[in-house]
JSON list of N, CA and C in Angstrom, two decimals:
[
{"chain": "A", "resi": 238, "resn": "MET", "atom": "N", "xyz": [37.08, 7.25, 0.88]},
{"chain": "A", "resi": 238, "resn": "MET", "atom": "CA", "xyz": [35.55, 8.06, 0.92]},
{"chain": "A", "resi": 238, "resn": "MET", "atom": "C", "xyz": [33.87, 7.62, 2.26]},
{"chain": "A", "resi": 239, "resn": "VAL", "atom": "N", "xyz": [33.59, 8.05, 2.52]},
{"chain": "A", "resi": 239, "resn": "VAL", "atom": "CA", "xyz": [32.59, 7.65, 2.98]},
{"chain": "A", "resi": 239, "resn": "VAL", "atom": "C", "xyz": [31.52, 9.17, 2.85]},
{"chain": "A", "resi": 240, "resn": "THR", "atom": "N", "xyz": [30.28, 8.12, 2.70]},
{"chain": "A", "resi": 240, "resn": "THR", "atom": "CA", "xyz": [29.10, 9.55, 2.20]},
{"chain": "A", "resi": 240, "resn": "THR", "atom": "C", "xyz": [28.79, 9.55, 3.69]},
{"chain": "A", "resi": 241, "resn": "GLU", "atom": "N", "xyz": [27.87, 10.94, 3.32]},
{"chain": "A", "resi": 241, "resn": "GLU", "atom": "CA", "xyz": [27.16, 11.65, 4.34]},
{"chain": "A", "resi": 241, "resn": "GLU", "atom": "C", "xyz": [25.67, 10.39, 4.76]},
{"chain": "A", "resi": 242, "resn": "ALA", "atom": "N", "xyz": [25.07, 9.07, 3.87]},
{"chain": "A", "resi": 242, "resn": "ALA", "atom": "CA", "xyz": [24.24, 8.44, 4.55]},
{"chain": "A", "resi": 242, "resn": "ALA", "atom": "C", "xyz": [24.62, 7.54, 4.42]},
{"chain": "A", "resi": 243, "resn": "ALA", "atom": "N", "xyz": [26.36, 7.15, 4.89]},
{"chain": "A", "resi": 243, "resn": "ALA", "atom": "CA", "xyz": [27.17, 5.88, 5.76]},
{"chain": "A", "resi": 243, "resn": "ALA", "atom": "C", "xyz": [27.20, 6.47, 7.12]},
{"chain": "A", "resi": 244, "resn": "VAL", "atom": "N", "xyz": [27.57, 7.81, 7.88]},
{"chain": "A", "resi": 244, "resn": "VAL", "atom": "CA", "xyz": [27.00, 8.37, 8.62]},
{"chain": "A", "resi": 244, "resn": "VAL", "atom": "C", "xyz": [25.98, 9.02, 8.79]},
{"chain": "A", "resi": 245, "resn": "ARG", "atom": "N", "xyz": [25.14, 8.73, 8.64]},
{"chain": "A", "resi": 245, "resn": "ARG", "atom": "CA", "xyz": [23.87, 8.89, 9.71]},
{"chain": "A", "resi": 245, "resn": "ARG", "atom": "C", "xyz": [23.15, 8.37, 10.15]},
{"chain": "A", "resi": 246, "resn": "PRO", "atom": "N", "xyz": [23.33, 8.30, 11.01]},
{"chain": "A", "resi": 246, "resn": "PRO", "atom": "CA", "xyz": [22.50, 7.19, 12.33]},
{"chain": "A", "resi": 246, "resn": "PRO", "atom": "C", "xyz": [20.65, 6.92, 11.53]},
{"chain": "A", "resi": 247, "resn": "ARG", "atom": "N", "xyz": [20.50, 5.66, 12.03]},
{"chain": "A", "resi": 247, "resn": "ARG", "atom": "CA", "xyz": [18.92, 5.70, 11.37]},
{"chain": "A", "resi": 247, "resn": "ARG", "atom": "C", "xyz": [17.40, 6.12, 11.72]},
{"chain": "A", "resi": 248, "resn": "GLN", "atom": "N", "xyz": [16.95, 6.94, 11.28]},
{"chain": "A", "resi": 248, "resn": "GLN", "atom": "CA", "xyz": [15.97, 7.34, 12.06]},
{"chain": "A", "resi": 248, "resn": "GLN", "atom": "C", "xyz": [14.81, 7.00, 10.98]},
{"chain": "A", "resi": 249, "resn": "THR", "atom": "N", "xyz": [13.74, 6.03, 12.71]},
{"chain": "A", "resi": 249, "resn": "THR", "atom": "CA", "xyz": [13.50, 5.54, 12.15]},
{"chain": "A", "resi": 249, "resn": "THR", "atom": "C", "xyz": [11.59, 5.88, 12.07]},
{"chain": "A", "resi": 250, "resn": "LEU", "atom": "N", "xyz": [11.51, 6.87, 13.57]},
{"chain": "A", "resi": 250, "resn": "LEU", "atom": "CA", "xyz": [10.30, 7.65, 13.70]},
{"chain": "A", "resi": 250, "resn": "LEU", "atom": "C", "xyz": [10.31, 9.06, 13.00]},
{"chain": "A", "resi": 251, "resn": "ALA", "atom": "N", "xyz": [11.00, 9.34, 12.20]},
{"chain": "A", "resi": 251, "resn": "ALA", "atom": "CA", "xyz": [11.49, 10.76, 11.55]},
{"chain": "A", "resi": 251, "resn": "ALA", "atom": "C", "xyz": [9.63, 11.38, 10.76]},
{"chain": "A", "resi": 252, "resn": "VAL", "atom": "N", "xyz": [10.05, 11.89, 10.16]},
{"chain": "A", "resi": 252, "resn": "VAL", "atom": "CA", "xyz": [8.68, 12.58, 9.72]},
{"chain": "A", "resi": 252, "resn": "VAL", "atom": "C", "xyz": [9.56, 13.08, 7.90]},
{"chain": "A", "resi": 253, "resn": "GLU", "atom": "N", "xyz": [9.17, 12.50, 7.12]},
{"chain": "A", "resi": 253, "resn": "GLU", "atom": "CA", "xyz": [9.35, 12.70, 5.79]},
{"chain": "A", "resi": 253, "resn": "GLU", "atom": "C", "xyz": [10.22, 14.00, 5.70]},
{"chain": "A", "resi": 254, "resn": "GLN", "atom": "N", "xyz": [11.38, 14.08, 4.76]},
{"chain": "A", "resi": 254, "resn": "GLN", "atom": "CA", "xyz": [11.59, 15.69, 5.01]},
{"chain": "A", "resi": 254, "resn": "GLN", "atom": "C", "xyz": [11.71, 15.48, 3.01]},
{"chain": "A", "resi": 255, "resn": "ASN", "atom": "N", "xyz": [11.43, 14.15, 1.94]},
{"chain": "A", "resi": 255, "resn": "ASN", "atom": "CA", "xyz": [11.45, 15.10, 0.87]},
{"chain": "A", "resi": 255, "resn": "ASN", "atom": "C", "xyz": [9.78, 15.20, 0.19]},
{"chain": "A", "resi": 256, "resn": "GLY", "atom": "N", "xyz": [9.35, 15.93, -0.33]},
{"chain": "A", "resi": 256, "resn": "GLY", "atom": "CA", "xyz": [7.89, 15.72, -1.07]},
{"chain": "A", "resi": 256, "resn": "GLY", "atom": "C", "xyz": [7.93, 15.22, -2.28]},
{"chain": "A", "resi": 257, "resn": "ILE", "atom": "N", "xyz": [7.62, 16.32, -3.62]},
{"chain": "A", "resi": 257, "resn": "ILE", "atom": "CA", "xyz": [7.35, 16.79, -4.76]},
{"chain": "A", "resi": 257, "resn": "ILE", "atom": "C", "xyz": [8.61, 16.06, -5.76]},
{"chain": "A", "resi": 258, "resn": "ASN", "atom": "N", "xyz": [9.63, 16.53, -4.62]},
{"chain": "A", "resi": 258, "resn": "ASN", "atom": "CA", "xyz": [11.26, 16.69, -5.65]},
{"chain": "A", "resi": 258, "resn": "ASN", "atom": "C", "xyz": [11.41, 15.55, -5.88]},
{"chain": "A", "resi": 259, "resn": "VAL", "atom": "N", "xyz": [12.53, 15.32, -6.51]},
{"chain": "A", "resi": 259, "resn": "VAL", "atom": "CA", "xyz": [13.23, 13.94, -7.82]},
{"chain": "A", "resi": 259, "resn": "VAL", "atom": "C", "xyz": [14.27, 13.80, -6.06]},
{"chain": "A", "resi": 260, "resn": "ILE", "atom": "N", "xyz": [13.90, 12.08, -6.13]},
{"chain": "A", "resi": 260, "resn": "ILE", "atom": "CA", "xyz": [14.83, 11.47, -4.85]},
{"chain": "A", "resi": 260, "resn": "ILE", "atom": "C", "xyz": [16.54, 10.94, -5.86]},
{"chain": "A", "resi": 261, "resn": "THR", "atom": "N", "xyz": [16.99, 11.79, -5.00]},
{"chain": "A", "resi": 261, "resn": "THR", "atom": "CA", "xyz": [18.06, 10.93, -5.82]},
{"chain": "A", "resi": 261, "resn": "THR", "atom": "C", "xyz": [18.54, 9.17, -5.34]},
{"chain": "A", "resi": 262, "resn": "ASP", "atom": "N", "xyz": [19.64, 9.07, -6.48]},
{"chain": "A", "resi": 262, "resn": "ASP", "atom": "CA", "xyz": [19.68, 7.92, -6.50]},
{"chain": "A", "resi": 262, "resn": "ASP", "atom": "C", "xyz": [20.60, 7.54, -4.72]},
{"chain": "A", "resi": 263, "resn": "THR", "atom": "N", "xyz": [20.79, 7.58, -4.20]},
{"chain": "A", "resi": 263, "resn": "THR", "atom": "CA", "xyz": [21.91, 7.79, -3.07]},
{"chain": "A", "resi": 263, "resn": "THR", "atom": "C", "xyz": [21.22, 7.21, -1.85]},
{"chain": "A", "resi": 264, "resn": "GLU", "atom": "N", "xyz": [20.05, 7.97, -2.23]},
{"chain": "A", "resi": 264, "resn": "GLU", "atom": "CA", "xyz": [18.31, 7.92, -1.09]},
{"chain": "A", "resi": 264, "resn": "GLU", "atom": "C", "xyz": [17.45, 7.29, -0.77]},
{"chain": "A", "resi": 265, "resn": "ARG", "atom": "N", "xyz": [17.56, 6.75, -2.65]},
{"chain": "A", "resi": 265, "resn": "ARG", "atom": "CA", "xyz": [16.85, 5.17, -3.03]},
{"chain": "A", "resi": 265, "resn": "ARG", "atom": "C", "xyz": [17.66, 4.40, -1.52]},
{"chain": "A", "resi": 266, "resn": "LYS", "atom": "N", "xyz": [16.06, 3.61, -1.08]},
{"chain": "A", "resi": 266, "resn": "LYS", "atom": "CA", "xyz": [16.15, 2.87, -0.50]},
{"chain": "A", "resi": 266, "resn": "LYS", "atom": "C", "xyz": [15.93, 1.14, -1.07]},
{"chain": "A", "resi": 267, "resn": "GLY", "atom": "N", "xyz": [14.22, 1.36, -1.51]},
{"chain": "A", "resi": 267, "resn": "GLY", "atom": "CA", "xyz": [13.37, 0.32, -2.00]},
{"chain": "A", "resi": 267, "resn": "GLY", "atom": "C", "xyz": [13.77, -0.60, -2.65]},
{"chain": "A", "resi": 268, "resn": "ARG", "atom": "N", "xyz": [12.83, -1.35, -3.15]},
{"chain": "A", "resi": 268, "resn": "ARG", "atom": "CA", "xyz": [12.29, -1.77, -4.68]},
{"chain": "A", "resi": 268, "resn": "ARG", "atom": "C", "xyz": [11.41, -1.72, -5.02]},
{"chain": "A", "resi": 269, "resn": "PRO", "atom": "N", "xyz": [11.77, -2.23, -6.30]},
{"chain": "A", "resi": 269, "resn": "PRO", "atom": "CA", "xyz": [10.23, -2.15, -6.33]},
{"chain": "A", "resi": 269, "resn": "PRO", "atom": "C", "xyz": [9.20, -3.03, -6.08]},
{"chain": "A", "resi": 270, "resn": "ARG", "atom": "N", "xyz": [9.95, -4.41, -5.84]},
{"chain": "A", "resi": 270, "resn": "ARG", "atom": "CA", "xyz": [8.81, -5.78, -5.55]},
{"chain": "A", "resi": 270, "resn": "ARG", "atom": "C", "xyz": [8.07, -5.44, -4.14]},
{"chain": "A", "resi": 271, "resn": "ASP", "atom": "N", "xyz": [8.76, -4.06, -3.46]},
{"chain": "A", "resi": 271, "resn": "ASP", "atom": "CA", "xyz": [8.99, -3.93, -1.95]},
{"chain": "A", "resi": 271, "resn": "ASP", "atom": "C", "xyz": [7.25, -3.61, -2.27]},
{"chain": "A", "resi": 272, "resn": "LEU", "atom": "N", "xyz": [6.81, -2.96, -4.05]},
{"chain": "A", "resi": 272, "resn": "LEU", "atom": "CA", "xyz": [5.80, -2.25, -3.19]},
{"chain": "A", "resi": 272, "resn": "LEU", "atom": "C", "xyz": [4.28, -2.95, -3.87]},
{"chain": "A", "resi": 273, "resn": "PHE", "atom": "N", "xyz": [4.25, -5.03, -3.43]},
{"chain": "A", "resi": 273, "resn": "PHE", "atom": "CA", "xyz": [3.90, -5.32, -4.06]},
{"chain": "A", "resi": 273, "resn": "PHE", "atom": "C", "xyz": [2.74, -5.37, -3.37]},
{"chain": "A", "resi": 274, "resn": "TRP", "atom": "N", "xyz": [2.66, -5.57, -1.61]},
{"chain": "A", "resi": 274, "resn": "TRP", "atom": "CA", "xyz": [2.06, -5.50, -1.29]},
{"chain": "A", "resi": 274, "resn": "TRP", "atom": "C", "xyz": [0.95, -4.08, -0.72]},
{"chain": "A", "resi": 275, "resn": "PRO", "atom": "N", "xyz": [1.34, -3.69, -0.59]},
{"chain": "A", "resi": 275, "resn": "PRO", "atom": "CA", "xyz": [0.63, -2.31, -0.59]},
{"chain": "A", "resi": 275, "resn": "PRO", "atom": "C", "xyz": [-0.28, -2.34, -2.02]},
{"chain": "A", "resi": 276, "resn": "TRP", "atom": "N", "xyz": [0.31, -1.92, -3.23]},
{"chain": "A", "resi": 276, "resn": "TRP", "atom": "CA", "xyz": [-0.79, -2.86, -4.67]},
{"chain": "A", "resi": 276, "resn": "TRP", "atom": "C", "xyz": [-2.03, -4.19, -4.89]},
{"chain": "A", "resi": 277, "resn": "CYS", "atom": "N", "xyz": [-1.44, -4.52, -3.86]},
{"chain": "A", "resi": 277, "resn": "CYS", "atom": "CA", "xyz": [-2.26, -6.16, -4.02]},
{"chain": "A", "resi": 277, "resn": "CYS", "atom": "C", "xyz": [-3.92, -5.07, -2.74]},
{"chain": "A", "resi": 278, "resn": "ALA", "atom": "N", "xyz": [-3.26, -4.87, -1.78]},
{"chain": "A", "resi": 278, "resn": "ALA", "atom": "CA", "xyz": [-3.35, -4.70, -0.46]},
{"chain": "A", "resi": 278, "resn": "ALA", "atom": "C", "xyz": [-5.19, -3.49, -0.98]},
{"chain": "A", "resi": 279, "resn": "ALA", "atom": "N", "xyz": [-4.88, -2.25, -2.12]},
{"chain": "A", "resi": 279, "resn": "ALA", "atom": "CA", "xyz": [-5.43, -1.29, -2.45]},
{"chain": "A", "resi": 279, "resn": "ALA", "atom": "C", "xyz": [-6.33, -2.11, -3.67]},
{"chain": "A", "resi": 280, "resn": "ASN", "atom": "N", "xyz": [-5.63, -3.60, -4.54]},
{"chain": "A", "resi": 280, "resn": "ASN", "atom": "CA", "xyz": [-6.41, -3.01, -5.36]},
{"chain": "A", "resi": 280, "resn": "ASN", "atom": "C", "xyz": [-8.00, -4.06, -4.58]},
{"chain": "A", "resi": 281, "resn": "ILE", "atom": "N", "xyz": [-7.42, -5.09, -3.49]},
{"chain": "A", "resi": 281, "resn": "ILE", "atom": "CA", "xyz": [-8.21, -5.97, -3.19]},
{"chain": "A", "resi": 281, "resn": "ILE", "atom": "C", "xyz": [-9.51, -5.21, -2.01]},
{"chain": "A", "resi": 282, "resn": "ALA", "atom": "N", "xyz": [-9.51, -4.12, -2.19]},
{"chain": "A", "resi": 282, "resn": "ALA", "atom": "CA", "xyz": [-10.34, -3.44, -0.48]},
{"chain": "A", "resi": 282, "resn": "ALA", "atom": "C", "xyz": [-10.93, -2.96, -2.02]},
{"chain": "A", "resi": 283, "resn": "VAL", "atom": "N", "xyz": [-10.61, -2.36, -3.24]},
{"chain": "A", "resi": 283, "resn": "VAL", "atom": "CA", "xyz": [-12.09, -2.12, -4.29]},
{"chain": "A", "resi": 283, "resn": "VAL", "atom": "C", "xyz": [-12.54, -2.87, -4.97]},
{"chain": "A", "resi": 284, "resn": "LEU", "atom": "N", "xyz": [-11.45, -4.49, -4.74]},
{"chain": "A", "resi": 284, "resn": "LEU", "atom": "CA", "xyz": [-12.80, -5.11, -4.88]},
{"chain": "A", "resi": 284, "resn": "LEU", "atom": "C", "xyz": [-13.10, -5.78, -4.69]},
{"chain": "A", "resi": 285, "resn": "GLY", "atom": "N", "xyz": [-13.59, -5.54, -2.81]},
{"chain": "A", "resi": 285, "resn": "GLY", "atom": "CA", "xyz": [-14.59, -5.94, -1.54]},
{"chain": "A", "resi": 285, "resn": "GLY", "atom": "C", "xyz": [-15.98, -5.05, -1.79]},
{"chain": "A", "resi": 286, "resn": "ILE", "atom": "N", "xyz": [-15.35, -4.08, -2.47]},
{"chain": "A", "resi": 286, "resn": "ILE", "atom": "CA", "xyz": [-16.46, -2.89, -2.66]},
{"chain": "A", "resi": 286, "resn": "ILE", "atom": "C", "xyz": [-17.31, -2.88, -3.40]},
{"chain": "A", "resi": 287, "resn": "SER", "atom": "N", "xyz": [-17.61, -3.82, -4.64]},
{"chain": "A", "resi": 287, "resn": "SER", "atom": "CA", "xyz": [-17.25, -3.56, -5.90]},
{"chain": "A", "resi": 287, "resn": "SER", "atom": "C", "xyz": [-18.74, -4.99, -5.05]},
{"chain": "A", "resi": 288, "resn": "TYR", "atom": "N", "xyz": [-18.09, -6.19, -5.32]},
{"chain": "A", "resi": 288, "resn": "TYR", "atom": "CA", "xyz": [-18.85, -7.57, -5.11]},
{"chain": "A", "resi": 288, "resn": "TYR", "atom": "C", "xyz": [-19.37, -6.92, -3.77]},
{"chain": "A", "resi": 289, "resn": "GLY", "atom": "N", "xyz": [-19.61, -6.02, -2.73]},
{"chain": "A", "resi": 289, "resn": "GLY", "atom": "CA", "xyz": [-21.01, -5.85, -1.85]},
{"chain": "A", "resi": 289, "resn": "GLY", "atom": "C", "xyz": [-21.51, -5.19, -2.43]},
{"chain": "A", "resi": 290, "resn": "SER", "atom": "N", "xyz": [-21.33, -3.97, -3.56]},
{"chain": "A", "resi": 290, "resn": "SER", "atom": "CA", "xyz": [-22.83, -3.57, -3.82]},
{"chain": "A", "resi": 290, "resn": "SER", "atom": "C", "xyz": [-23.53, -4.23, -5.17]},
{"chain": "A", "resi": 291, "resn": "PHE", "atom": "N", "xyz": [-22.20, -5.21, -5.13]},
{"chain": "A", "resi": 291, "resn": "PHE", "atom": "CA", "xyz": [-23.17, -6.36, -6.65]},
{"chain": "A", "resi": 291, "resn": "PHE", "atom": "C", "xyz": [-24.00, -6.44, -5.94]},
{"chain": "A", "resi": 292, "resn": "LEU", "atom": "N", "xyz": [-23.10, -7.37, -5.18]},
{"chain": "A", "resi": 292, "resn": "LEU", "atom": "CA", "xyz": [-24.49, -8.52, -4.64]},
{"chain": "A", "resi": 292, "resn": "LEU", "atom": "C", "xyz": [-26.12, -7.94, -3.75]},
{"chain": "A", "resi": 293, "resn": "LEU", "atom": "N", "xyz": [-25.33, -6.43, -3.38]},
{"chain": "A", "resi": 293, "resn": "LEU", "atom": "CA", "xyz": [-26.59, -5.70, -2.16]},
{"chain": "A", "resi": 293, "resn": "LEU", "atom": "C", "xyz": [-27.84, -5.55, -3.60]},
{"chain": "A", "resi": 294, "resn": "GLY", "atom": "N", "xyz": [-27.17, -5.05, -4.88]},
{"chain": "A", "resi": 294, "resn": "GLY", "atom": "CA", "xyz": [-27.84, -4.95, -6.22]},
{"chain": "A", "resi": 294, "resn": "GLY", "atom": "C", "xyz": [-28.70, -6.08, -6.83]},
{"chain": "A", "resi": 295, "resn": "PHE", "atom": "N", "xyz": [-28.79, -6.83, -5.88]},
{"chain": "A", "resi": 295, "resn": "PHE", "atom": "CA", "xyz": [-29.37, -8.14, -6.09]},
{"chain": "A", "resi": 295, "resn": "PHE", "atom": "C", "xyz": [-31.26, -8.19, -5.53]},
{"chain": "A", "resi": 296, "resn": "GLY", "atom": "N", "xyz": [-30.27, -7.61, -4.44]},
{"chain": "A", "resi": 296, "resn": "GLY", "atom": "CA", "xyz": [-32.02, -7.78, -3.51]},
{"chain": "A", "resi": 296, "resn": "GLY", "atom": "C", "xyz": [-31.32, -8.46, -1.99]},
{"chain": "A", "resi": 297, "resn": "VAL", "atom": "N", "xyz": [-29.76, -8.76, -1.80]},
{"chain": "A", "resi": 297, "resn": "VAL", "atom": "CA", "xyz": [-29.38, -9.36, -1.55]},
{"chain": "A", "resi": 297, "resn": "VAL", "atom": "C", "xyz": [-29.33, -8.43, -0.02]},
{"chain": "A", "resi": 298, "resn": "SER", "atom": "N", "xyz": [-29.81, -8.68, 1.32]},
{"chain": "A", "resi": 298, "resn": "SER", "atom": "CA", "xyz": [-29.41, -7.33, 2.56]},
{"chain": "A", "resi": 298, "resn": "SER", "atom": "C", "xyz": [-28.67, -7.90, 3.40]},
{"chain": "A", "resi": 299, "resn": "PHE", "atom": "N", "xyz": [-28.16, -6.77, 4.14]},
{"chain": "A", "resi": 299, "resn": "PHE", "atom": "CA", "xyz": [-26.80, -6.38, 4.25]},
{"chain": "A", "resi": 299, "resn": "PHE", "atom": "C", "xyz": [-26.43, -8.43, 5.58]},
{"chain": "A", "resi": 300, "resn": "TRP", "atom": "N", "xyz": [-27.49, -8.80, 5.53]},
{"chain": "A", "resi": 300, "resn": "TRP", "atom": "CA", "xyz": [-26.85, -9.73, 6.63]},
{"chain": "A", "resi": 300, "resn": "TRP", "atom": "C", "xyz": [-27.30, -11.71, 5.63]},
{"chain": "A", "resi": 301, "resn": "GLN", "atom": "N", "xyz": [-27.33, -11.30, 4.36]},
{"chain": "A", "resi": 301, "resn": "GLN", "atom": "CA", "xyz": [-27.93, -12.22, 3.90]},
{"chain": "A", "resi": 301, "resn": "GLN", "atom": "C", "xyz": [-26.76, -12.73, 3.16]},
{"chain": "A", "resi": 302, "resn": "ARG", "atom": "N", "xyz": [-25.47, -11.87, 3.05]},
{"chain": "A", "resi": 302, "resn": "ARG", "atom": "CA", "xyz": [-24.49, -11.38, 2.46]},
{"chain": "A", "resi": 302, "resn": "ARG", "atom": "C", "xyz": [-23.52, -12.31, 2.97]},
{"chain": "A", "resi": 303, "resn": "PRO", "atom": "N", "xyz": [-23.58, -12.18, 4.02]},
{"chain": "A", "resi": 303, "resn": "PRO", "atom": "CA", "xyz": [-22.40, -13.80, 4.79]},
{"chain": "A", "resi": 303, "resn": "PRO", "atom": "C", "xyz": [-22.98, -15.22, 4.01]},
{"chain": "A", "resi": 304, "resn": "SER", "atom": "N", "xyz": [-23.62, -15.71, 3.90]},
{"chain": "A", "resi": 304, "resn": "SER", "atom": "CA", "xyz": [-24.23, -16.40, 3.68]},
{"chain": "A", "resi": 304, "resn": "SER", "atom": "C", "xyz": [-23.69, -17.42, 2.18]},
{"chain": "A", "resi": 305, "resn": "ARG", "atom": "N", "xyz": [-24.17, -15.81, 1.05]},
{"chain": "A", "resi": 305, "resn": "ARG", "atom": "CA", "xyz": [-24.53, -15.85, -0.65]},
{"chain": "A", "resi": 305, "resn": "ARG", "atom": "C", "xyz": [-22.29, -16.79, -0.51]},
{"chain": "A", "resi": 306, "resn": "GLY", "atom": "N", "xyz": [-21.54, -15.97, 0.14]},
{"chain": "A", "resi": 306, "resn": "GLY", "atom": "CA", "xyz": [-20.43, -16.01, -0.48]},
{"chain": "A", "resi": 306, "resn": "GLY", "atom": "C", "xyz": [-19.51, -15.50, -0.21]}
]
């Protein structure tokens, strides 16, 4: 028996068809470890903003900040 997912061609630049609905097991493509880099990037961005505001709170100017670390 051939499933519909095996017959359908791969669409690389298609618009996402699912919204808030539940994704069935046959439509799932990713693994949990594939989410590491987006999660890591989001957390590093927050860390950079908080570190920058921390240094500016000590009175270090915007131009002195790269030399401080």
